[in-house]
PDB file of C-alpha atoms in Angstrom:
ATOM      1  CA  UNK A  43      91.373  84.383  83.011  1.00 87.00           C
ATOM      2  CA  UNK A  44      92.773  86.517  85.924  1.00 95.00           C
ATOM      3  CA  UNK A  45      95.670  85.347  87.647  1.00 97.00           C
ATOM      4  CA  UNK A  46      97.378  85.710  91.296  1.00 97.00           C
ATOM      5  CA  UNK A  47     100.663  85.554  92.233  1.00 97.00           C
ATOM      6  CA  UNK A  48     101.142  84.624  96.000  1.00 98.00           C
ATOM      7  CA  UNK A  49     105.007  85.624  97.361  1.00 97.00           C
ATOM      8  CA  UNK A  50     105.907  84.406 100.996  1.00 97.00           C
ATOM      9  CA  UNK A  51     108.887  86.061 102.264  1.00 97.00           C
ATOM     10  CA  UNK A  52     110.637  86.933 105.641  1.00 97.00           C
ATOM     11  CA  UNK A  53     112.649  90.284 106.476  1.00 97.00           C
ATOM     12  CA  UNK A  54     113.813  92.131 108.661  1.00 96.00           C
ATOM     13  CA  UNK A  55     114.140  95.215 106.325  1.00 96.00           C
ATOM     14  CA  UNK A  56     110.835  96.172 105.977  1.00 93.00           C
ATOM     15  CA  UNK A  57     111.600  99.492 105.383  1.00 94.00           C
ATOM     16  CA  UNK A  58     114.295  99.190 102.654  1.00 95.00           C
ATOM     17  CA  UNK A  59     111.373  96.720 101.098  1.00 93.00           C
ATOM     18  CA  UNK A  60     109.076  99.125 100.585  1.00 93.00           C
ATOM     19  CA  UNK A  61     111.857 101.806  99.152  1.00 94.00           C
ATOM     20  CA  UNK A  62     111.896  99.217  96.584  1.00 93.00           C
ATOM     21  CA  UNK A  63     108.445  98.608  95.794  1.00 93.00           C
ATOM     22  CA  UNK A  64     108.185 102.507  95.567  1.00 94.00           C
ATOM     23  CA  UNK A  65     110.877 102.670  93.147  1.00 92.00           C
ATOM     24  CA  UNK A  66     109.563 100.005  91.086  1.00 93.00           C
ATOM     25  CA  UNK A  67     106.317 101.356  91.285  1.00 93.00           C
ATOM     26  CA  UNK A  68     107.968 104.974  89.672  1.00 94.00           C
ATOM     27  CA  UNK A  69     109.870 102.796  87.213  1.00 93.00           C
ATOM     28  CA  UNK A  70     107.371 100.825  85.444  1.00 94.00           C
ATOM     29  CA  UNK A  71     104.011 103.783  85.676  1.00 94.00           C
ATOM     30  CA  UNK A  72     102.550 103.194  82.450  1.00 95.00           C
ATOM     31  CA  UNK A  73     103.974  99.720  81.789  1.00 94.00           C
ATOM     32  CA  UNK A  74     103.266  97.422  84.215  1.00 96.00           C
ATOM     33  CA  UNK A  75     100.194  95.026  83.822  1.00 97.00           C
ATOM     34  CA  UNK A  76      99.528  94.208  87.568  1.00 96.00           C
ATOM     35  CA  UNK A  77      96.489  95.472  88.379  1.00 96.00           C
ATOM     36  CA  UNK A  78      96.126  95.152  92.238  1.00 96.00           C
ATOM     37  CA  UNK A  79      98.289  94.507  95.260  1.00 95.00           C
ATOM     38  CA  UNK A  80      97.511  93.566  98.628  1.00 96.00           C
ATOM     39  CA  UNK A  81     100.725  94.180 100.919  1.00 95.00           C
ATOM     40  CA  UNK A  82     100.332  91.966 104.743  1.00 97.00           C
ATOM     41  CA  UNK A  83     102.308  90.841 107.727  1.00 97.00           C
ATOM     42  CA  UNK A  84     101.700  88.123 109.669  1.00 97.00           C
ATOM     43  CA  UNK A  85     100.485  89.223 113.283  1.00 97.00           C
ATOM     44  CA  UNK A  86     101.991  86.163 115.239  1.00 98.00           C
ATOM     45  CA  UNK A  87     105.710  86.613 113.259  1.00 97.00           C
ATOM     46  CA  UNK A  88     106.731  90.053 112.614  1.00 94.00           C
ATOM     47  CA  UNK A  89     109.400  89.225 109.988  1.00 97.00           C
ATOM     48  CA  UNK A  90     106.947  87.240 107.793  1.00 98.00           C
ATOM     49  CA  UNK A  91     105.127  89.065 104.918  1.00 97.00           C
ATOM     50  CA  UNK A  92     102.375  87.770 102.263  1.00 97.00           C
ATOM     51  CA  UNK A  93     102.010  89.553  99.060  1.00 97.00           C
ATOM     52  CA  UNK A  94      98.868  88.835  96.820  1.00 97.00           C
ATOM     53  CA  UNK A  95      99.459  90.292  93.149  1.00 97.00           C
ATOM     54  CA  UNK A  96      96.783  90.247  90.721  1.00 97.00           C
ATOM     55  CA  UNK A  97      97.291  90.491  86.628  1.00 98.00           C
ATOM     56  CA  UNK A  98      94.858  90.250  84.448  1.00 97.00           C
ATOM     57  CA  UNK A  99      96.417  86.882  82.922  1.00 97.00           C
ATOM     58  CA  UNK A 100      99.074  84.734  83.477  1.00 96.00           C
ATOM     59  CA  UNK A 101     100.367  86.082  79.953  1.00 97.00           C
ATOM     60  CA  UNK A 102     100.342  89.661  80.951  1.00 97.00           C
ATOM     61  CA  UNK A 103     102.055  88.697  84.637  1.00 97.00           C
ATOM     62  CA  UNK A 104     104.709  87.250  82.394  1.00 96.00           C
ATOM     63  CA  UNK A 105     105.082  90.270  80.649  1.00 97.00           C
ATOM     64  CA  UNK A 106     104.854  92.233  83.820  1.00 96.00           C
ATOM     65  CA  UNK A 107     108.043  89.772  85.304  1.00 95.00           C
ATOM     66  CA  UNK A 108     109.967  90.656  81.835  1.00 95.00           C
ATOM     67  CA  UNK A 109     110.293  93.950  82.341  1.00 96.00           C
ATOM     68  CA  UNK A 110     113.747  95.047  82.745  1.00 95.00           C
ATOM     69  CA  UNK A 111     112.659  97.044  86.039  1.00 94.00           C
ATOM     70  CA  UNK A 112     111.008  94.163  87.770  1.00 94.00           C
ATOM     71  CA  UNK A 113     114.193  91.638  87.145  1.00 94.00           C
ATOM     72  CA  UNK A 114     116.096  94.592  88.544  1.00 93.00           C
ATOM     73  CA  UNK A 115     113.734  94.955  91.946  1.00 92.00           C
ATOM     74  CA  UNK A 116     113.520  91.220  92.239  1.00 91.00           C
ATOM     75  CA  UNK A 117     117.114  91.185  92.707  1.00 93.00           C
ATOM     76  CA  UNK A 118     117.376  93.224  95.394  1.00 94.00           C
ATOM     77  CA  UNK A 119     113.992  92.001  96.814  1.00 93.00           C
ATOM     78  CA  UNK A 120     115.869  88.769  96.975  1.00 95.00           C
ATOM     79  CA  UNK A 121     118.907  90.497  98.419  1.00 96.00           C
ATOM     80  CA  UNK A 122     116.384  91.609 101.279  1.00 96.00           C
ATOM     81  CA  UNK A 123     115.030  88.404 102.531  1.00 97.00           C
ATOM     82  CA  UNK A 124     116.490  86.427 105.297  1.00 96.00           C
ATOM     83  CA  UNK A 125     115.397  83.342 103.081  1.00 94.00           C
ATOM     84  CA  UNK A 126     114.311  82.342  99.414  1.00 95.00           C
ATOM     85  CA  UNK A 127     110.988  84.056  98.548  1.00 96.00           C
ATOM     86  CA  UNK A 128     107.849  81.296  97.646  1.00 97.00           C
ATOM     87  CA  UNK A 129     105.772  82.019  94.630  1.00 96.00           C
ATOM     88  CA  UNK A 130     102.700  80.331  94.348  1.00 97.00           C
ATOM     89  CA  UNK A 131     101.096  80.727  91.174  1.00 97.00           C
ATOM     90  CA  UNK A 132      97.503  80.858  90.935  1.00 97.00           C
ATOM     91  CA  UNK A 133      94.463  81.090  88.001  1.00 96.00           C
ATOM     92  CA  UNK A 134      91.478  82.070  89.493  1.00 95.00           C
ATOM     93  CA  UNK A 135      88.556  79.709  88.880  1.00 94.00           C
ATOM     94  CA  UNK A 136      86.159  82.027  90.736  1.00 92.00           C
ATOM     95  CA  UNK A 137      85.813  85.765  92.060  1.00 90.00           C
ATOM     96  CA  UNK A 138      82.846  86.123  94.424  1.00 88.00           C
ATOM     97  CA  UNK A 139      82.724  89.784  96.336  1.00 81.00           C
ATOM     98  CA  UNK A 140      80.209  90.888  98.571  1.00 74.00           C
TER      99      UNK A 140
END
């Protein structure tokens, strides 16, 4: 069953962010099981961001979060935001595209 991962977070260091996406991106090529990625900002707050992760299970996200790279980048994501990140953890029941 596919699952999402939803991550809240606020920063002001957008930039330095997406260095570290990049890098964890080059780090874990070949190894990684997410499978898509959708990357937004909230309009009316400018410092508020909404990642949407998709995995093709919640077994292979937990191999995805076990890598050694991704507890390394979740550091300094952390290190980043002006606040504790949310995860919301999601199976999806249904997948309906038009």
């Amino acid at each position: 069953m596919t699952f999402v991962q939803v991550i809240e977070y606020e920063t002001e260091r957008e930039d330095e962010m997406e260095r570290v996406f990049d890098e964890w991106l080059r780090a874990t090529e070949g190894k990684r099981t997410m499978t898509r990625e959708v990357h937004t900002k909230d309009r009316d707050n400018p410092a508020h961001y909404v990642d949407i992760v998709e995995f093709p299970s919640y077994e292979q996200a937990m191999v995805n979060n076990d890598l050694p790279e991704t507890q390394r980048v979740a550091e300094q994501f952390r290190s980043l935001c002006t606040s504790e990140p949310r995860f919301i953890n999601l199976e999806v029941l249904e997948d309906e595209r038009t």
